[in-house]
GROMACS .gro file of C-alpha atoms in nm:
model
  429
    1UNK     CA    1   0.151   2.527   1.256
    2UNK     CA    2   0.394   2.283   1.096
    3UNK     CA    3   0.469   2.227   0.730
    4UNK     CA    4   0.327   1.925   0.549
    5UNK     CA    5   0.668   1.763   0.511
    6UNK     CA    6   0.748   1.816   0.879
    7UNK     CA    7   0.408   1.674   0.975
    8UNK     CA    8   0.473   1.362   0.769
    9UNK     CA    9   0.815   1.315   0.928
   10UNK     CA   10   0.676   1.361   1.280
   11UNK     CA   11   0.393   1.114   1.223
   12UNK     CA   12   0.604   0.843   1.064
   13UNK     CA   13   0.866   0.877   1.337
   14UNK     CA   14   0.592   0.819   1.594
   15UNK     CA   15   0.473   0.497   1.431
   16UNK     CA   16   0.625   0.178   1.565
   17UNK     CA   17   0.554  -0.122   1.340
   18UNK     CA   18   0.379  -0.428   1.480
   19UNK     CA   19   0.607  -0.673   1.659
   20UNK     CA   20   0.698  -0.986   1.460
   21UNK     CA   21   0.699  -1.196   1.776
   22UNK     CA   22   0.389  -1.063   1.948
   23UNK     CA   23   0.155  -0.921   1.683
   24UNK     CA   24   0.111  -1.218   1.452
   25UNK     CA   25  -0.139  -1.489   1.369
   26UNK     CA   26  -0.146  -1.801   1.155
   27UNK     CA   27  -0.384  -1.802   0.857
   28UNK     CA   28  -0.465  -2.048   0.581
   29UNK     CA   29  -0.322  -1.967   0.240
   30UNK     CA   30  -0.666  -1.889   0.096
   31UNK     CA   31  -0.716  -1.628   0.369
   32UNK     CA   32  -0.373  -1.469   0.321
   33UNK     CA   33  -0.460  -1.235   0.033
   34UNK     CA   34  -0.358  -0.874   0.115
   35UNK     CA   35  -0.207  -0.975   0.450
   36UNK     CA   36   0.145  -0.878   0.557
   37UNK     CA   37   0.391  -1.164   0.588
   38UNK     CA   38   0.540  -1.167   0.939
   39UNK     CA   39   0.810  -1.434   0.900
   40UNK     CA   40   1.038  -1.519   0.605
   41UNK     CA   41   0.927  -1.825   0.408
   42UNK     CA   42   1.149  -2.108   0.287
   43UNK     CA   43   1.049  -2.420   0.098
   44UNK     CA   44   1.187  -2.775   0.096
   45UNK     CA   45   1.121  -2.788  -0.278
   46UNK     CA   46   1.352  -2.690  -0.562
   47UNK     CA   47   1.204  -2.489  -0.850
   48UNK     CA   48   1.185  -2.645  -1.100
   49UNK     CA   49   1.150  -2.969  -0.906
   50UNK     CA   50   1.340  -3.155  -1.181
   51UNK     CA   51   1.493  -3.089  -1.522
   52UNK     CA   52   1.200  -3.034  -1.758
   53UNK     CA   53   1.119  -2.920  -2.107
   54UNK     CA   54   1.022  -2.561  -2.180
   55UNK     CA   55   0.865  -2.654  -2.517
   56UNK     CA   56   0.692  -2.931  -2.707
   57UNK     CA   57   0.949  -3.121  -2.913
   58UNK     CA   58   1.209  -3.395  -2.878
   59UNK     CA   59   1.456  -3.470  -2.600
   60UNK     CA   60   1.793  -3.550  -2.758
   61UNK     CA   61   2.167  -3.573  -2.697
   62UNK     CA   62   2.325  -3.253  -2.826
   63UNK     CA   63   2.621  -3.442  -2.973
   64UNK     CA   64   2.378  -3.632  -3.197
   65UNK     CA   65   2.221  -3.319  -3.351
   66UNK     CA   66   2.482  -3.045  -3.334
   67UNK     CA   67   2.548  -3.053  -3.711
   68UNK     CA   68   2.188  -3.102  -3.826
   69UNK     CA   69   2.045  -2.903  -4.115
   70UNK     CA   70   1.756  -2.925  -4.358
   71UNK     CA   71   1.997  -3.060  -4.619
   72UNK     CA   72   2.157  -3.315  -4.385
   73UNK     CA   73   1.920  -3.382  -4.096
   74UNK     CA   74   2.011  -3.607  -3.808
   75UNK     CA   75   1.777  -3.908  -3.801
   76UNK     CA   76   1.689  -4.042  -3.456
   77UNK     CA   77   1.478  -4.333  -3.333
   78UNK     CA   78   1.188  -4.230  -3.105
   79UNK     CA   79   1.201  -4.460  -2.802
   80UNK     CA   80   0.942  -4.301  -2.572
   81UNK     CA   81   0.661  -4.043  -2.547
   82UNK     CA   82   0.685  -3.827  -2.233
   83UNK     CA   83   0.379  -3.616  -2.143
   84UNK     CA   84   0.373  -3.382  -1.842
   85UNK     CA   85   0.333  -3.570  -1.516
   86UNK     CA   86   0.495  -3.886  -1.648
   87UNK     CA   87   0.818  -4.040  -1.514
   88UNK     CA   88   1.043  -4.139  -1.810
   89UNK     CA   89   1.137  -4.506  -1.830
   90UNK     CA   90   1.412  -4.485  -2.093
   91UNK     CA   91   1.767  -4.357  -2.094
   92UNK     CA   92   1.839  -4.182  -2.423
   93UNK     CA   93   2.128  -4.349  -2.604
   94UNK     CA   94   2.322  -4.233  -2.908
   95UNK     CA   95   2.089  -4.212  -3.210
   96UNK     CA   96   1.773  -4.197  -2.995
   97UNK     CA   97   1.517  -3.931  -2.901
   98UNK     CA   98   1.204  -3.903  -2.689
   99UNK     CA   99   0.889  -3.718  -2.786
  100UNK     CA  100   0.838  -3.467  -2.503
  101UNK     CA  101   0.583  -3.204  -2.406
  102UNK     CA  102   0.605  -2.876  -2.217
  103UNK     CA  103   0.673  -2.927  -1.848
  104UNK     CA  104   0.758  -3.295  -1.882
  105UNK     CA  105   1.058  -3.451  -1.709
  106UNK     CA  106   1.364  -3.477  -1.930
  107UNK     CA  107   1.478  -3.838  -1.955
  108UNK     CA  108   1.821  -3.954  -1.847
  109UNK     CA  109   2.080  -3.924  -2.122
  110UNK     CA  110   1.911  -3.628  -2.294
  111UNK     CA  111   2.049  -3.277  -2.250
  112UNK     CA  112   1.874  -3.066  -2.516
  113UNK     CA  113   1.524  -3.007  -2.653
  114UNK     CA  114   1.462  -2.964  -3.025
  115UNK     CA  115   1.130  -2.787  -3.078
  116UNK     CA  116   0.884  -2.971  -3.299
  117UNK     CA  117   0.879  -2.687  -3.557
  118UNK     CA  118   1.239  -2.781  -3.647
  119UNK     CA  119   1.164  -3.150  -3.701
  120UNK     CA  120   0.981  -3.391  -3.927
  121UNK     CA  121   0.844  -3.720  -3.799
  122UNK     CA  122   0.803  -4.038  -3.999
  123UNK     CA  123   0.657  -4.325  -3.795
  124UNK     CA  124   0.908  -4.394  -3.515
  125UNK     CA  125   1.182  -4.174  -3.657
  126UNK     CA  126   1.237  -3.798  -3.622
  127UNK     CA  127   1.439  -3.586  -3.864
  128UNK     CA  128   1.618  -3.290  -3.700
  129UNK     CA  129   1.610  -3.009  -3.955
  130UNK     CA  130   1.815  -2.746  -3.767
  131UNK     CA  131   2.089  -2.764  -3.506
  132UNK     CA  132   1.982  -2.644  -3.161
  133UNK     CA  133   2.193  -2.465  -2.903
  134UNK     CA  134   2.343  -2.683  -2.628
  135UNK     CA  135   2.085  -2.741  -2.350
  136UNK     CA  136   1.831  -2.536  -2.541
  137UNK     CA  137   1.480  -2.526  -2.390
  138UNK     CA  138   1.590  -2.720  -2.084
  139UNK     CA  139   1.470  -2.582  -1.750
  140UNK     CA  140   1.719  -2.712  -1.497
  141UNK     CA  141   1.628  -2.829  -1.149
  142UNK     CA  142   1.665  -2.552  -0.885
  143UNK     CA  143   1.749  -2.289  -1.149
  144UNK     CA  144   1.459  -2.071  -1.028
  145UNK     CA  145   1.488  -2.140  -0.656
  146UNK     CA  146   1.702  -2.365  -0.439
  147UNK     CA  147   1.535  -2.554  -0.155
  148UNK     CA  148   1.609  -2.419   0.192
  149UNK     CA  149   1.692  -2.064   0.087
  150UNK     CA  150   1.460  -1.769   0.149
  151UNK     CA  151   1.162  -1.776  -0.083
  152UNK     CA  152   0.980  -1.463   0.037
  153UNK     CA  153   1.096  -1.205   0.294
  154UNK     CA  154   0.894  -1.080   0.589
  155UNK     CA  155   0.722  -0.744   0.565
  156UNK     CA  156   0.568  -0.780   0.219
  157UNK     CA  157   0.203  -0.763   0.120
  158UNK     CA  158   0.074  -1.092  -0.017
  159UNK     CA  159  -0.093  -1.039  -0.352
  160UNK     CA  160  -0.189  -1.289  -0.622
  161UNK     CA  161   0.167  -1.351  -0.745
  162UNK     CA  162   0.298  -1.417  -0.393
  163UNK     CA  163   0.001  -1.643  -0.317
  164UNK     CA  164   0.080  -1.841  -0.633
  165UNK     CA  165   0.443  -1.883  -0.526
  166UNK     CA  166   0.339  -1.997  -0.179
  167UNK     CA  167   0.090  -2.244  -0.319
  168UNK     CA  168   0.354  -2.390  -0.552
  169UNK     CA  169   0.589  -2.415  -0.255
  170UNK     CA  170   0.324  -2.611  -0.063
  171UNK     CA  171   0.284  -2.357   0.218
  172UNK     CA  172  -0.074  -2.420   0.339
  173UNK     CA  173  -0.046  -2.185   0.638
  174UNK     CA  174   0.139  -1.861   0.696
  175UNK     CA  175   0.246  -1.642   0.983
  176UNK     CA  176   0.111  -1.291   0.914
  177UNK     CA  177   0.080  -0.971   1.111
  178UNK     CA  178  -0.255  -0.915   1.272
  179UNK     CA  179  -0.458  -0.633   1.124
  180UNK     CA  180  -0.406  -0.296   1.297
  181UNK     CA  181  -0.715  -0.193   1.496
  182UNK     CA  182  -0.843   0.155   1.420
  183UNK     CA  183  -1.115   0.313   1.636
  184UNK     CA  184  -1.331   0.568   1.454
  185UNK     CA  185  -1.585   0.822   1.580
  186UNK     CA  186  -1.730   1.156   1.473
  187UNK     CA  187  -1.802   1.452   1.698
  188UNK     CA  188  -2.072   1.718   1.679
  189UNK     CA  189  -2.426   1.789   1.797
  190UNK     CA  190  -2.528   1.856   1.439
  191UNK     CA  191  -2.450   1.503   1.316
  192UNK     CA  192  -2.707   1.232   1.246
  193UNK     CA  193  -2.680   0.880   1.103
  194UNK     CA  194  -2.772   0.789   0.746
  195UNK     CA  195  -3.107   0.643   0.849
  196UNK     CA  196  -3.228   0.946   1.048
  197UNK     CA  197  -3.450   1.214   0.890
  198UNK     CA  198  -3.271   1.548   0.869
  199UNK     CA  199  -3.386   1.839   1.077
  200UNK     CA  200  -3.289   2.202   1.003
  201UNK     CA  201  -2.919   2.254   1.072
  202UNK     CA  202  -2.833   1.886   1.087
  203UNK     CA  203  -2.572   1.703   0.876
  204UNK     CA  204  -2.539   1.337   0.790
  205UNK     CA  205  -2.222   1.188   0.935
  206UNK     CA  206  -2.047   1.082   0.613
  207UNK     CA  207  -1.701   1.100   0.771
  208UNK     CA  208  -1.734   0.780   0.970
  209UNK     CA  209  -1.838   0.582   0.662
  210UNK     CA  210  -1.560   0.729   0.449
  211UNK     CA  211  -1.293   0.667   0.713
  212UNK     CA  212  -1.415   0.312   0.776
  213UNK     CA  213  -1.396   0.236   0.403
  214UNK     CA  214  -1.046   0.381   0.380
  215UNK     CA  215  -0.932   0.185   0.685
  216UNK     CA  216  -1.064  -0.138   0.533
  217UNK     CA  217  -0.889  -0.059   0.203
  218UNK     CA  218  -0.565  -0.012   0.396
  219UNK     CA  219  -0.591  -0.364   0.538
  220UNK     CA  220  -0.670  -0.253   0.893
  221UNK     CA  221  -0.972  -0.337   1.109
  222UNK     CA  222  -1.215  -0.047   1.166
  223UNK     CA  223  -1.389  -0.024   1.505
  224UNK     CA  224  -1.690   0.207   1.473
  225UNK     CA  225  -1.779   0.403   1.786
  226UNK     CA  226  -2.052   0.617   1.632
  227UNK     CA  227  -2.137   0.984   1.680
  228UNK     CA  228  -2.029   1.163   1.997
  229UNK     CA  229  -2.211   1.479   2.097
  230UNK     CA  230  -2.026   1.795   2.202
  231UNK     CA  231  -2.026   1.697   2.569
  232UNK     CA  232  -1.679   1.698   2.729
  233UNK     CA  233  -1.769   1.426   2.982
  234UNK     CA  234  -1.906   1.189   2.720
  235UNK     CA  235  -1.625   1.269   2.477
  236UNK     CA  236  -1.362   1.195   2.740
  237UNK     CA  237  -1.515   0.854   2.809
  238UNK     CA  238  -1.524   0.767   2.439
  239UNK     CA  239  -1.164   0.876   2.379
  240UNK     CA  240  -1.041   0.681   2.682
  241UNK     CA  241  -1.230   0.374   2.559
  242UNK     CA  242  -1.098   0.416   2.204
  243UNK     CA  243  -0.739   0.440   2.324
  244UNK     CA  244  -0.791   0.122   2.529
  245UNK     CA  245  -0.910  -0.090   2.236
  246UNK     CA  246  -0.716   0.033   1.934
  247UNK     CA  247  -0.371   0.091   1.790
  248UNK     CA  248  -0.484   0.409   1.616
  249UNK     CA  249  -0.777   0.636   1.703
  250UNK     CA  250  -0.938   0.856   1.437
  251UNK     CA  251  -1.188   1.122   1.534
  252UNK     CA  252  -1.333   1.382   1.300
  253UNK     CA  253  -1.434   1.729   1.412
  254UNK     CA  254  -1.369   1.914   1.734
  255UNK     CA  255  -1.005   2.004   1.666
  256UNK     CA  256  -1.041   2.363   1.552
  257UNK     CA  257  -1.061   2.672   1.775
  258UNK     CA  258  -1.439   2.697   1.825
  259UNK     CA  259  -1.619   2.702   2.158
  260UNK     CA  260  -1.726   2.339   2.111
  261UNK     CA  261  -1.391   2.205   1.995
  262UNK     CA  262  -1.291   2.002   2.299
  263UNK     CA  263  -1.064   1.729   2.160
  264UNK     CA  264  -0.724   1.884   2.232
  265UNK     CA  265  -0.811   1.977   2.591
  266UNK     CA  266  -0.954   1.633   2.663
  267UNK     CA  267  -0.663   1.432   2.527
  268UNK     CA  268  -0.424   1.655   2.722
  269UNK     CA  269  -0.625   1.582   3.037
  270UNK     CA  270  -0.576   1.212   2.960
  271UNK     CA  271  -0.196   1.268   2.964
  272UNK     CA  272  -0.152   1.253   2.589
  273UNK     CA  273   0.143   1.428   2.428
  274UNK     CA  274   0.030   1.646   2.139
  275UNK     CA  275   0.286   1.651   1.860
  276UNK     CA  276   0.087   1.842   1.595
  277UNK     CA  277  -0.198   2.092   1.637
  278UNK     CA  278  -0.229   2.229   1.284
  279UNK     CA  279  -0.066   2.181   0.946
  280UNK     CA  280   0.021   2.434   0.677
  281UNK     CA  281  -0.213   2.287   0.417
  282UNK     CA  282  -0.550   2.343   0.250
  283UNK     CA  283  -0.777   2.163   0.314
  284UNK     CA  284  -0.678   2.002   0.642
  285UNK     CA  285  -0.522   2.279   0.853
  286UNK     CA  286  -0.685   2.170   1.184
  287UNK     CA  287  -0.512   1.838   1.252
  288UNK     CA  288  -0.421   1.703   1.593
  289UNK     CA  289  -0.170   1.420   1.628
  290UNK     CA  290  -0.097   1.281   1.973
  291UNK     CA  291   0.036   0.975   2.153
  292UNK     CA  292  -0.086   0.833   2.482
  293UNK     CA  293   0.150   0.704   2.749
  294UNK     CA  294   0.146   0.332   2.803
  295UNK     CA  295   0.370   0.051   2.931
  296UNK     CA  296   0.586  -0.130   2.676
  297UNK     CA  297   0.331  -0.413   2.665
  298UNK     CA  298  -0.038  -0.351   2.729
  299UNK     CA  299  -0.311  -0.610   2.747
  300UNK     CA  300  -0.626  -0.433   2.634
  301UNK     CA  301  -0.968  -0.555   2.534
  302UNK     CA  302  -1.054  -0.596   2.168
  303UNK     CA  303  -1.396  -0.547   2.012
  304UNK     CA  304  -1.463  -0.920   2.035
  305UNK     CA  305  -1.417  -0.907   2.415
  306UNK     CA  306  -1.106  -1.119   2.413
  307UNK     CA  307  -0.763  -1.031   2.537
  308UNK     CA  308  -0.547  -0.871   2.270
  309UNK     CA  309  -0.200  -0.723   2.279
  310UNK     CA  310  -0.198  -0.382   2.115
  311UNK     CA  311   0.072  -0.130   2.033
  312UNK     CA  312   0.252   0.018   2.331
  313UNK     CA  313   0.164   0.380   2.254
  314UNK     CA  314  -0.164   0.432   2.068
  315UNK     CA  315  -0.158   0.706   1.806
  316UNK     CA  316  -0.440   0.961   1.799
  317UNK     CA  317  -0.545   1.158   1.491
  318UNK     CA  318  -0.795   1.437   1.546
  319UNK     CA  319  -0.904   1.497   1.188
  320UNK     CA  320  -1.091   1.805   1.066
  321UNK     CA  321  -1.470   1.798   1.051
  322UNK     CA  322  -1.521   1.900   0.689
  323UNK     CA  323  -1.554   1.588   0.473
  324UNK     CA  324  -1.308   1.682   0.195
  325UNK     CA  325  -1.050   1.777   0.457
  326UNK     CA  326  -1.102   1.442   0.630
  327UNK     CA  327  -1.027   1.249   0.312
  328UNK     CA  328  -0.727   1.461   0.215
  329UNK     CA  329  -0.567   1.434   0.560
  330UNK     CA  330  -0.632   1.061   0.571
  331UNK     CA  331  -0.467   1.004   0.233
  332UNK     CA  332  -0.179   1.235   0.317
  333UNK     CA  333  -0.099   1.130   0.674
  334UNK     CA  334  -0.310   0.848   0.817
  335UNK     CA  335  -0.275   0.596   0.536
  336UNK     CA  336   0.109   0.597   0.547
  337UNK     CA  337   0.092   0.560   0.927
  338UNK     CA  338  -0.138   0.256   0.901
  339UNK     CA  339   0.084   0.099   0.636
  340UNK     CA  340   0.398   0.144   0.844
  341UNK     CA  341   0.222   0.013   1.156
  342UNK     CA  342   0.100  -0.293   0.964
  343UNK     CA  343   0.452  -0.434   0.931
  344UNK     CA  344   0.525  -0.346   0.569
  345UNK     CA  345   0.899  -0.288   0.549
  346UNK     CA  346   0.887  -0.043   0.259
  347UNK     CA  347   0.644   0.134   0.031
  348UNK     CA  348   0.434   0.299   0.300
  349UNK     CA  349   0.531   0.652   0.203
  350UNK     CA  350   0.285   0.855  -0.010
  351UNK     CA  351   0.328   0.803  -0.384
  352UNK     CA  352   0.380   1.122  -0.584
  353UNK     CA  353   0.389   1.138  -0.963
  354UNK     CA  354   0.496   1.408  -1.204
  355UNK     CA  355   0.220   1.460  -1.460
  356UNK     CA  356   0.080   1.727  -1.691
  357UNK     CA  357  -0.212   1.939  -1.583
  358UNK     CA  358  -0.505   1.947  -1.821
  359UNK     CA  359  -0.654   2.249  -1.647
  360UNK     CA  360  -0.546   2.578  -1.500
  361UNK     CA  361  -0.503   2.533  -1.125
  362UNK     CA  362  -0.493   2.817  -0.876
  363UNK     CA  363  -0.403   2.869  -0.511
  364UNK     CA  364  -0.338   3.169  -0.290
  365UNK     CA  365   0.008   3.025  -0.224
  366UNK     CA  366  -0.015   3.070   0.152
  367UNK     CA  367  -0.047   2.699   0.232
  368UNK     CA  368   0.028   2.374   0.050
  369UNK     CA  369  -0.290   2.321  -0.147
  370UNK     CA  370  -0.453   1.997  -0.259
  371UNK     CA  371  -0.703   1.985  -0.546
  372UNK     CA  372  -0.876   1.659  -0.633
  373UNK     CA  373  -0.928   1.512  -0.974
  374UNK     CA  374  -0.855   1.217  -1.198
  375UNK     CA  375  -0.553   1.094  -1.389
  376UNK     CA  376  -0.608   1.019  -1.759
  377UNK     CA  377  -0.355   0.852  -1.988
  378UNK     CA  378  -0.324   1.076  -2.297
  379UNK     CA  379  -0.085   0.958  -2.572
  380UNK     CA  380   0.113   0.762  -2.317
  381UNK     CA  381   0.143   1.053  -2.072
  382UNK     CA  382  -0.066   1.098  -1.760
  383UNK     CA  383  -0.271   1.415  -1.734
  384UNK     CA  384  -0.443   1.544  -1.423
  385UNK     CA  385  -0.802   1.658  -1.482
  386UNK     CA  386  -0.937   1.869  -1.200
  387UNK     CA  387  -1.279   1.769  -1.068
  388UNK     CA  388  -1.551   2.015  -1.162
  389UNK     CA  389  -1.731   2.229  -0.910
  390UNK     CA  390  -1.618   2.384  -0.585
  391UNK     CA  391  -1.304   2.261  -0.412
  392UNK     CA  392  -1.429   2.372  -0.074
  393UNK     CA  393  -1.335   2.151   0.223
  394UNK     CA  394  -1.706   2.109   0.287
  395UNK     CA  395  -1.788   1.984  -0.063
  396UNK     CA  396  -1.784   1.606  -0.069
  397UNK     CA  397  -1.980   1.557  -0.390
  398UNK     CA  398  -1.709   1.614  -0.651
  399UNK     CA  399  -1.462   1.384  -0.471
  400UNK     CA  400  -1.645   1.084  -0.615
  401UNK     CA  401  -1.446   0.892  -0.882
  402UNK     CA  402  -1.127   1.087  -0.822
  403UNK     CA  403  -0.792   0.909  -0.793
  404UNK     CA  404  -0.535   1.182  -0.743
  405UNK     CA  405  -0.466   1.507  -0.558
  406UNK     CA  406  -0.282   1.788  -0.733
  407UNK     CA  407  -0.023   1.943  -0.501
  408UNK     CA  408   0.047   2.316  -0.521
  409UNK     CA  409   0.334   2.394  -0.281
  410UNK     CA  410   0.356   2.704  -0.066
  411UNK     CA  411   0.423   3.005  -0.289
  412UNK     CA  412   0.282   2.839  -0.603
  413UNK     CA  413  -0.028   3.029  -0.713
  414UNK     CA  414  -0.078   2.907  -1.068
  415UNK     CA  415  -0.033   2.589  -1.271
  416UNK     CA  416  -0.098   2.647  -1.640
  417UNK     CA  417  -0.253   2.389  -1.874
  418UNK     CA  418   0.007   2.133  -1.993
  419UNK     CA  419   0.249   2.243  -1.720
  420UNK     CA  420   0.422   1.959  -1.534
  421UNK     CA  421   0.317   1.926  -1.173
  422UNK     CA  422   0.313   1.682  -0.884
  423UNK     CA  423   0.013   1.474  -0.779
  424UNK     CA  424  -0.050   1.239  -0.491
  425UNK     CA  425  -0.172   0.909  -0.635
  426UNK     CA  426  -0.471   0.771  -0.446
  427UNK     CA  427  -0.529   0.446  -0.633
  428UNK     CA  428  -0.446   0.260  -0.954
  429UNK     CA  429  -0.797   0.295  -1.095
   0.00000   0.00000   0.00000
């Protein structure tokens, strides 16, 4: 049994990110949201594209207005109105000004903007009532970005702000990493689908739905392989198929020490190397992590029956069967692995926060313990509120609407109310 920190290090060391030459695709900008940029982006455009005004006011020559005041205003002739999107026709001479609006091109000869609140207009004349600073409210060409330099680096997730930048830079198509393919199946004779009537002793397979949702949230592509009965022959066929079509394989159940827990023996028979068999944590102790041998480049078949190049050594996670343990181990280990695989260059490690505990939290201290709950912002400080009810690994019900896991390290048996503690952040909600 390995510690949680050692398990994380082992798993992340096993993950090889997607290849920027082989594992990419071109997508339209509107389809690029939440994708991972595979190649750096440059633009032929300067930002701003030209000198422009940051405010509504008057474009002037600084030397004409540098001594202006309410008592002795400079008086300038207005020679042109310049709205946004208009190309100025005039060159501002001494004693002249142009009425200008936010974003409009600054006319030749002008070097400063006087905001309209510091002026008074009378017909075609403007009175400058206060001296501006030199080049005040002028946004200079290329001051934000210079054409031909790197605009965005590879390995970042494209969110709304990045999409806006790319649109402004006139990048209609982008080279992004393909989505990692994650095969998912559940094991157990007792499992049934959501649309089957329950018989005594049977359990609805919630794990596959939960894992598929988490995989989608991570930006990867889930491949659902259904429920596999506790039959070693059938299970071996499914695992071999899953390894052939996916970058990561996630199974739930069958990794403990019961008579019907076949996963470890089967993956060993398929020449997998098992790196982790159990982790010193609660819930989530029974966790198998393995890699399968494979050539450096493998052409395997995707779910759409077309040739696809997948990762050289598929990573296998044999997750526990209990639903709470499945979610905790996914958040703790699988999610960072998917993020690193996806091509993100940083930020794939779990995010831990120091917060106050609203409740008394207890553990036997023998294993690193995770308790689920919700973060609340109280007087500007986050507090962790433990979910009510049992925190058994088999209790899925009180996991709903949680967004954090309290972490009690080995040896820590009690967290008192208002005591500072560490939590694993699950989302920003």
